[in-house]
PDB file of C-alpha atoms in Angstrom:
ATOM      1  CA  MET N 715      -0.322   0.059  -0.410  1.00 39.00           C
ATOM      2  CA  THR N 716       1.666   2.813   1.348  1.00 42.00           C
ATOM      3  CA  THR N 717       5.603   3.234  -0.083  1.00 41.00           C
ATOM      4  CA  THR N 718       8.407   3.663   3.546  1.00 38.00           C
ATOM      5  CA  VAL N 719      11.749   5.160   2.005  1.00 36.00           C
ATOM      6  CA  PRO N 720      14.876   4.691   3.641  1.00 33.00           C
ATOM      7  CA  ALA N 721      15.078   7.180   5.932  1.00 36.00           C
ATOM      8  CA  ILE N 722      15.970   7.951   9.028  1.00 34.00           C
ATOM      9  CA  GLY N 723      14.506   5.858  11.523  1.00 35.00           C
ATOM     10  CA  THR N 724      11.498   5.633  13.809  1.00 36.00           C
ATOM     11  CA  ARG N 725      13.302   6.623  17.618  1.00 38.00           C
ATOM     12  CA  THR N 726      10.920   8.443  19.787  1.00 43.00           C
ATOM     13  CA  ALA N 727      13.202  11.591  21.157  1.00 43.00           C
ATOM     14  CA  GLU N 728      14.243  11.325  24.320  1.00 47.00           C
ATOM     15  CA  GLY N 729      13.277  13.160  26.791  1.00 46.00           C
ATOM     16  CA  SER N 730      10.267  14.336  24.492  1.00 66.00           C
ATOM     17  CA  ALA N 731       6.088  13.324  24.807  1.00 94.00           C
ATOM     18  CA  LEU N 732       6.389  14.578  20.758  1.00 97.00           C
ATOM     19  CA  GLN N 733       6.945  11.152  19.446  1.00 98.00           C
ATOM     20  CA  ALA N 734       6.614  12.082  15.470  1.00 98.00           C
ATOM     21  CA  VAL N 735       5.933  15.197  13.378  1.00 98.00           C
ATOM     22  CA  LEU N 736       4.184  14.555  10.089  1.00 98.00           C
ATOM     23  CA  LEU N 737       3.711  16.990   7.069  1.00 98.00           C
ATOM     24  CA  ASP N 738       1.571  17.855   4.002  1.00 97.00           C
ATOM     25  CA  MET N 739       2.962  18.536   1.023  1.00 95.00           C
ATOM     26  CA  ASP N 740       2.090  20.511  -1.209  1.00 92.00           C
ATOM     27  CA  GLY N 741       1.672  24.677  -0.045  1.00 92.00           C
ATOM     28  CA  THR N 742       3.175  23.179   3.346  1.00 96.00           C
ATOM     29  CA  LEU N 743       6.606  21.893   1.979  1.00 97.00           C
ATOM     30  CA  VAL N 744       6.687  22.902  -1.481  1.00 93.00           C
ATOM     31  CA  ASP N 745       4.929  26.426  -3.037  1.00 89.00           C
ATOM     32  CA  THR N 746       2.426  23.832  -5.647  1.00 83.00           C
ATOM     33  CA  GLU N 747      -1.077  25.178  -4.148  1.00 75.00           C
ATOM     34  CA  GLY N 748      -0.536  27.477  -7.502  1.00 81.00           C
ATOM     35  CA  PHE N 749       0.412  25.505  -9.356  1.00 84.00           C
ATOM     36  CA  TRP N 750      -2.567  22.896  -9.143  1.00 82.00           C
ATOM     37  CA  TRP N 751      -5.045  25.855  -9.757  1.00 86.00           C
ATOM     38  CA  ASP N 752      -3.445  27.412 -12.959  1.00 90.00           C
ATOM     39  CA  VAL N 753      -3.126  23.612 -14.688  1.00 89.00           C
ATOM     40  CA  GLU N 754      -6.533  23.326 -13.119  1.00 91.00           C
ATOM     41  CA  ARG N 755      -7.496  26.591 -15.294  1.00 94.00           C
ATOM     42  CA  GLU N 756      -5.249  25.785 -18.326  1.00 93.00           C
ATOM     43  CA  VAL N 757      -6.668  22.301 -18.362  1.00 93.00           C
ATOM     44  CA  PHE N 758     -10.367  23.423 -18.969  1.00 94.00           C
ATOM     45  CA  ALA N 759     -10.170  26.573 -20.543  1.00 94.00           C
ATOM     46  CA  GLY N 760      -8.874  23.708 -22.946  1.00 94.00           C
ATOM     47  CA  LEU N 761     -12.298  22.144 -23.092  1.00 94.00           C
ATOM     48  CA  GLY N 762     -14.146  25.382 -23.633  1.00 94.00           C
ATOM     49  CA  HIS N 763     -14.291  26.921 -20.020  1.00 95.00           C
ATOM     50  CA  THR N 764     -13.396  29.115 -17.440  1.00 95.00           C
ATOM     51  CA  LEU N 765     -13.111  28.747 -14.245  1.00 94.00           C
ATOM     52  CA  ASP N 766     -14.601  31.108 -11.224  1.00 92.00           C
ATOM     53  CA  ASP N 767     -11.339  31.644  -9.326  1.00 90.00           C
ATOM     54  CA  ALA N 768     -13.984  31.544  -6.120  1.00 89.00           C
ATOM     55  CA  TRP N 769     -13.543  28.225  -6.696  1.00 89.00           C
ATOM     56  CA  ARG N 770     -10.090  27.891  -5.587  1.00 86.00           C
ATOM     57  CA  GLN N 771     -10.828  27.896  -2.159  1.00 79.00           C
ATOM     58  CA  VAL N 772     -13.633  24.852  -2.726  1.00 80.00           C
ATOM     59  CA  VAL N 773     -11.132  22.699  -4.495  1.00 77.00           C
ATOM     60  CA  VAL N 774      -7.434  23.643  -2.769  1.00 75.00           C
ATOM     61  CA  GLY N 775      -5.955  21.027  -0.039  1.00 67.00           C
ATOM     62  CA  GLY N 776      -9.022  18.693  -1.643  1.00 69.00           C
ATOM     63  CA  PRO N 777      -8.026  15.290  -3.326  1.00 75.00           C
ATOM     64  CA  MET N 778      -8.378  14.911  -6.667  1.00 77.00           C
ATOM     65  CA  THR N 779     -11.427  13.150  -6.977  1.00 81.00           C
ATOM     66  CA  ARG N 780     -13.212  15.658  -4.344  1.00 81.00           C
ATOM     67  CA  SER N 781     -11.424  18.593  -6.689  1.00 84.00           C
ATOM     68  CA  ALA N 782     -11.898  17.031 -10.048  1.00 87.00           C
ATOM     69  CA  GLY N 783     -15.201  15.654  -9.008  1.00 89.00           C
ATOM     70  CA  PHE N 784     -16.685  19.352  -8.205  1.00 91.00           C
ATOM     71  CA  LEU N 785     -15.421  21.279 -11.391  1.00 92.00           C
ATOM     72  CA  ILE N 786     -16.742  19.097 -13.582  1.00 93.00           C
ATOM     73  CA  GLU N 787     -19.926  19.410 -12.086  1.00 92.00           C
ATOM     74  CA  ALA N 788     -20.144  23.471 -11.618  1.00 93.00           C
ATOM     75  CA  THR N 789     -17.991  24.124 -15.593  1.00 94.00           C
ATOM     76  CA  GLY N 790     -20.749  21.268 -16.862  1.00 93.00           C
ATOM     77  CA  ALA N 791     -17.174  19.990 -19.038  1.00 94.00           C
ATOM     78  CA  ASP N 792     -17.918  16.880 -21.202  1.00 94.00           C
ATOM     79  CA  ILE N 793     -15.065  14.828 -19.827  1.00 95.00           C
ATOM     80  CA  THR N 794     -14.666  12.289 -17.515  1.00 94.00           C
ATOM     81  CA  LEU N 795     -13.263  12.418 -14.205  1.00 92.00           C
ATOM     82  CA  ALA N 796     -10.510   9.559 -15.276  1.00 93.00           C
ATOM     83  CA  GLU N 797      -9.801  11.915 -17.963  1.00 95.00           C
ATOM     84  CA  LEU N 798      -9.546  14.490 -15.866  1.00 93.00           C
ATOM     85  CA  THR N 799      -7.360  13.353 -13.396  1.00 90.00           C
ATOM     86  CA  VAL N 800      -4.738  12.383 -15.986  1.00 92.00           C
ATOM     87  CA  LEU N 801      -4.709  15.950 -17.478  1.00 94.00           C
ATOM     88  CA  LEU N 802      -4.570  17.099 -14.517  1.00 91.00           C
ATOM     89  CA  ASN N 803      -1.339  14.704 -13.014  1.00 86.00           C
ATOM     90  CA  GLU N 804       0.595  15.110 -16.172  1.00 92.00           C
ATOM     91  CA  GLY N 805       0.032  19.185 -16.205  1.00 90.00           C
ATOM     92  CA  PHE N 806       1.341  19.036 -12.522  1.00 84.00           C
ATOM     93  CA  GLU N 807       4.267  16.922 -13.613  1.00 88.00           C
ATOM     94  CA  ASP N 808       5.247  19.508 -16.176  1.00 89.00           C
ATOM     95  CA  ARG N 809       5.340  21.676 -13.736  1.00 86.00           C
ATOM     96  CA  ILE N 810       6.805  20.524 -10.757  1.00 85.00           C
ATOM     97  CA  ASP N 811       9.989  19.402 -14.200  1.00 85.00           C
ATOM     98  CA  ARG N 812      10.685  23.193 -15.029  1.00 86.00           C
ATOM     99  CA  ALA N 813      10.872  23.905 -11.747  1.00 85.00           C
ATOM    100  CA  LEU N 814       9.728  23.133  -7.605  1.00 89.00           C
ATOM    101  CA  PRO N 815      10.198  25.782  -4.825  1.00 91.00           C
ATOM    102  CA  LEU N 816       9.832  25.063  -1.926  1.00 94.00           C
ATOM    103  CA  MET N 817       8.343  27.145   1.342  1.00 95.00           C
ATOM    104  CA  PRO N 818      10.265  29.342   3.176  1.00 95.00           C
ATOM    105  CA  GLY N 819      11.384  27.314   6.730  1.00 97.00           C
ATOM    106  CA  ALA N 820      10.674  24.452   4.508  1.00 97.00           C
ATOM    107  CA  ALA N 821      14.625  22.845   4.481  1.00 96.00           C
ATOM    108  CA  ARG N 822      16.374  24.269   7.445  1.00 97.00           C
ATOM    109  CA  LEU N 823      12.908  22.134   9.327  1.00 98.00           C
ATOM    110  CA  LEU N 824      13.826  18.906   7.724  1.00 98.00           C
ATOM    111  CA  GLY N 825      17.082  18.732   8.348  1.00 97.00           C
ATOM    112  CA  GLU N 826      16.208  19.809  11.638  1.00 98.00           C
ATOM    113  CA  LEU N 827      13.983  16.829  12.608  1.00 98.00           C
ATOM    114  CA  ALA N 828      16.480  14.952  10.480  1.00 97.00           C
ATOM    115  CA  LEU N 829      19.747  15.495  12.328  1.00 97.00           C
ATOM    116  CA  HIS N 830      17.324  14.530  16.017  1.00 97.00           C
ATOM    117  CA  GLU N 831      16.216  11.898  14.656  1.00 97.00           C
ATOM    118  CA  ILE N 832      12.649  12.197  14.684  1.00 97.00           C
ATOM    119  CA  PRO N 833      10.484  10.833  13.273  1.00 98.00           C
ATOM    120  CA  THR N 834       8.820  12.370  10.516  1.00 98.00           C
ATOM    121  CA  ALA N 835       6.033  11.594   7.603  1.00 98.00           C
ATOM    122  CA  LEU N 836       4.757  13.057   4.182  1.00 98.00           C
ATOM    123  CA  VAL N 837       0.755  12.548   4.290  1.00 98.00           C
ATOM    124  CA  SER N 838      -0.625  14.230   1.286  1.00 95.00           C
ATOM    125  CA  ALA N 839      -3.844  14.036  -0.968  1.00 92.00           C
ATOM    126  CA  SER N 840      -1.514  14.598  -3.713  1.00 90.00           C
ATOM    127  CA  HIS N 841      -1.318  10.846  -6.150  1.00 89.00           C
ATOM    128  CA  ARG N 842       1.383   8.459  -6.188  1.00 95.00           C
ATOM    129  CA  ARG N 843       2.906   9.555  -9.058  1.00 89.00           C
ATOM    130  CA  ILE N 844       3.238  13.191  -7.714  1.00 89.00           C
ATOM    131  CA  ILE N 845       4.417  12.411  -4.477  1.00 94.00           C
ATOM    132  CA  ASP N 846       7.019   9.942  -5.585  1.00 94.00           C
ATOM    133  CA  ARG N 847       8.060  12.739  -8.067  1.00 90.00           C
ATOM    134  CA  VAL N 848       8.400  15.577  -5.443  1.00 93.00           C
ATOM    135  CA  LEU N 849      10.457  13.646  -3.300  1.00 94.00           C
ATOM    136  CA  GLY N 850      13.340  13.147  -6.402  1.00 89.00           C
ATOM    137  CA  ILE N 851      13.916  16.992  -5.903  1.00 87.00           C
ATOM    138  CA  LEU N 852      12.573  17.692  -2.095  1.00 91.00           C
ATOM    139  CA  GLY N 853      14.726  14.140  -0.883  1.00 94.00           C
ATOM    140  CA  THR N 854      13.298  10.854   0.857  1.00 96.00           C
ATOM    141  CA  GLU N 855      16.038  10.673   2.997  1.00 97.00           C
ATOM    142  CA  TYR N 856      14.208  13.113   5.091  1.00 98.00           C
ATOM    143  CA  PHE N 857      10.766  10.741   5.501  1.00 98.00           C
ATOM    144  CA  ALA N 858      10.746   7.316   6.897  1.00 98.00           C
ATOM    145  CA  LEU N 859       6.600   7.782   5.761  1.00 97.00           C
ATOM    146  CA  THR N 860       5.438   8.392   2.623  1.00 98.00           C
ATOM    147  CA  VAL N 861       1.219   8.578   2.444  1.00 98.00           C
ATOM    148  CA  ALA N 862      -0.373   9.555  -0.765  1.00 96.00           C
ATOM    149  CA  GLY N 863      -3.995  10.582  -1.234  1.00 93.00           C
ATOM    150  CA  ASP N 864      -5.060   7.149  -3.998  1.00 92.00           C
ATOM    151  CA  GLU N 865      -3.860   4.669  -1.052  1.00 94.00           C
ATOM    152  CA  VAL N 866      -5.803   4.664   1.787  1.00 94.00           C
ATOM    153  CA  ALA N 867     -10.093   4.343   1.254  1.00 92.00           C
ATOM    154  CA  ARG N 868     -10.552   7.918   3.012  1.00 93.00           C
ATOM    155  CA  THR N 869      -8.220  10.639   2.466  1.00 92.00           C
ATOM    156  CA  LYS N 870      -8.113  14.084   3.460  1.00 94.00           C
ATOM    157  CA  PRO N 871     -10.892  15.655   5.676  1.00 94.00           C
ATOM    158  CA  HIS N 872     -10.688  11.963   6.878  1.00 96.00           C
ATOM    159  CA  PRO N 873      -8.473  10.769   9.372  1.00 97.00           C
ATOM    160  CA  ASP N 874      -7.154   7.982   7.387  1.00 97.00           C
ATOM    161  CA  PRO N 875      -4.314   8.802   6.021  1.00 97.00           C
ATOM    162  CA  TYR N 876      -2.918  10.842   9.445  1.00 98.00           C
ATOM    163  CA  LEU N 877      -3.599   7.482  11.564  1.00 98.00           C
ATOM    164  CA  PHE N 878      -2.481   5.378   8.865  1.00 97.00           C
ATOM    165  CA  ALA N 879       0.933   7.124   9.379  1.00 98.00           C
ATOM    166  CA  ALA N 880       0.828   7.728  12.800  1.00 98.00           C
ATOM    167  CA  ALA N 881       0.826   3.475  12.972  1.00 98.00           C
ATOM    168  CA  GLY N 882       3.802   3.579  10.707  1.00 98.00           C
ATOM    169  CA  LEU N 883       6.009   5.065  12.747  1.00 98.00           C
ATOM    170  CA  GLY N 884       4.616   3.230  16.023  1.00 97.00           C
ATOM    171  CA  ALA N 885       3.929   6.603  17.259  1.00 97.00           C
ATOM    172  CA  ASP N 886      -0.044   7.415  18.749  1.00 97.00           C
ATOM    173  CA  PRO N 887      -1.565  10.095  16.971  1.00 97.00           C
ATOM    174  CA  ALA N 888      -2.169  12.099  19.999  1.00 96.00           C
ATOM    175  CA  ARG N 889       1.790  11.926  20.797  1.00 97.00           C
ATOM    176  CA  CYS N 890       2.485  13.322  17.228  1.00 98.00           C
ATOM    177  CA  ALA N 891       2.646  17.380  15.193  1.00 98.00           C
ATOM    178  CA  VAL N 892       1.305  17.969  12.263  1.00 98.00           C
ATOM    179  CA  VAL N 893       2.060  20.889   9.670  1.00 98.00           C
ATOM    180  CA  GLU N 894      -0.954  21.650   7.366  1.00 97.00           C
ATOM    181  CA  ASP N 895      -1.453  24.455   5.238  1.00 95.00           C
ATOM    182  CA  THR N 896      -5.747  24.137   4.612  1.00 92.00           C
ATOM    183  CA  ALA N 897      -8.527  23.631   6.499  1.00 93.00           C
ATOM    184  CA  THR N 898      -8.697  20.276   4.687  1.00 93.00           C
ATOM    185  CA  GLY N 899      -5.625  18.912   6.006  1.00 95.00           C
ATOM    186  CA  VAL N 900      -6.337  20.804   9.263  1.00 97.00           C
ATOM    187  CA  ALA N 901      -9.324  18.438   9.595  1.00 96.00           C
ATOM    188  CA  ALA N 902      -8.310  15.290   8.637  1.00 97.00           C
ATOM    189  CA  ALA N 903      -5.200  15.863  11.602  1.00 98.00           C
ATOM    190  CA  GLU N 904      -7.014  16.559  13.648  1.00 98.00           C
ATOM    191  CA  ALA N 905     -10.329  14.270  14.074  1.00 97.00           C
ATOM    192  CA  ALA N 906      -6.700  11.906  14.482  1.00 98.00           C
ATOM    193  CA  GLY N 907      -6.262  13.725  17.156  1.00 97.00           C
ATOM    194  CA  CYS N 908      -3.121  15.020  17.203  1.00 98.00           C
ATOM    195  CA  HIS N 909      -1.348  19.044  17.797  1.00 97.00           C
ATOM    196  CA  VAL N 910      -1.509  20.715  14.181  1.00 98.00           C
ATOM    197  CA  VAL N 911       0.059  23.708  13.326  1.00 98.00           C
ATOM    198  CA  ALA N 912      -1.440  24.907  10.871  1.00 98.00           C
ATOM    199  CA  VAL N 913       0.396  27.746   7.673  1.00 97.00           C
ATOM    200  CA  PRO N 914      -2.375  28.824   5.888  1.00 95.00           C
ATOM    201  CA  SER N 915      -1.076  29.175   2.090  1.00 88.00           C
ATOM    202  CA  VAL N 916      -4.476  30.334  -0.325  1.00 82.00           C
ATOM    203  CA  ALA N 917      -7.389  30.583   2.682  1.00 86.00           C
ATOM    204  CA  PRO N 918      -6.931  31.653   6.513  1.00 91.00           C
ATOM    205  CA  ILE N 919      -7.429  29.216   9.337  1.00 94.00           C
ATOM    206  CA  ALA N 920      -8.894  30.654  12.312  1.00 95.00           C
ATOM    207  CA  PRO N 921      -6.298  29.614  15.596  1.00 93.00           C
ATOM    208  CA  ALA N 922      -8.128  26.639  18.043  1.00 94.00           C
ATOM    209  CA  ALA N 923      -7.459  24.441  20.504  1.00 90.00           C
ATOM    210  CA  ARG N 924      -5.241  21.922  19.815  1.00 92.00           C
ATOM    211  CA  ARG N 925      -4.016  24.465  16.466  1.00 97.00           C
ATOM    212  CA  THR N 926      -1.062  26.369  16.265  1.00 97.00           C
ATOM    213  CA  VAL N 927      -1.969  29.452  13.101  1.00 98.00           C
ATOM    214  CA  VAL N 928       1.828  30.724  12.381  1.00 98.00           C
ATOM    215  CA  ARG N 929       2.309  32.835   9.432  1.00 96.00           C
ATOM    216  CA  SER N 930       5.049  30.463   8.148  1.00 96.00           C
ATOM    217  CA  LEU N 931       8.102  27.683   8.546  1.00 97.00           C
ATOM    218  CA  GLU N 932      10.299  29.823   9.511  1.00 97.00           C
ATOM    219  CA  GLU N 933       8.467  29.985  12.826  1.00 98.00           C
ATOM    220  CA  VAL N 934       8.057  26.290  13.192  1.00 98.00           C
ATOM    221  CA  ASP N 935      11.380  24.550  14.505  1.00 98.00           C
ATOM    222  CA  LEU N 936      11.956  21.509  17.082  1.00 97.00           C
ATOM    223  CA  THR N 937      11.710  23.365  19.613  1.00 97.00           C
ATOM    224  CA  PHE N 938       8.275  24.864  18.717  1.00 97.00           C
ATOM    225  CA  LEU N 939       7.195  21.413  17.721  1.00 97.00           C
ATOM    226  CA  ARG N 940       7.423  20.096  21.697  1.00 96.00           C
ATOM    227  CA  SER N 941       6.073  22.481  22.988  1.00 95.00           C
ATOM    228  CA  LEU N 942       2.523  22.063  21.579  1.00 94.00           C
ATOM    229  CA  LEU N 943       3.299  18.715  23.291  1.00 92.00           C
ATOM    230  CA  ASN N 944       4.337  19.587  27.125  1.00 80.00           C
TER     231      ASN N 944
END
């Protein structure tokens, strides 16, 4: 099912209630949320339809089936979900092959977690083919486990991806810190019982119990993540 990659192992950090860190991908580690919207606009333009900018907040952070299905219904485009999924994935792959900008603070945070041997998983609603493409640039060595949206029965906003990741790392979800950029991802992490750091990308996210909102990953380090559980 989910691919594990050779990485840093799953040892719990000494002296901390934090057992694992679970990271979203698009818009959290890599600056690609805009890529998805650009590709969606281009594909639908080719089908003779113009997307309403207001729809961007509806589809951001969602699984491909939900986002693509919504756009087909909203536009009435003559295309199947399976056909659209192929076009969107191909368009996105072309974009990241040309450039894959990291979010500010992402490289430093991944390096710090690896240095301190914190069990870390990548948990994304993107399909495996997209995750593997991104990992080839981002670095597989930073993750002990990766979970793709097309490898779980229910992806975000359901808790399944985060529950699966925590179990795979041998961690209690209540002792995991999740970093997410969308309300969909936040909902999934909170439903799994994790502590959440929200770094909003497209739409605002309000603070809440067990949820801390920051402006950038540059505000997030290991000390900060450990403080969430102490």
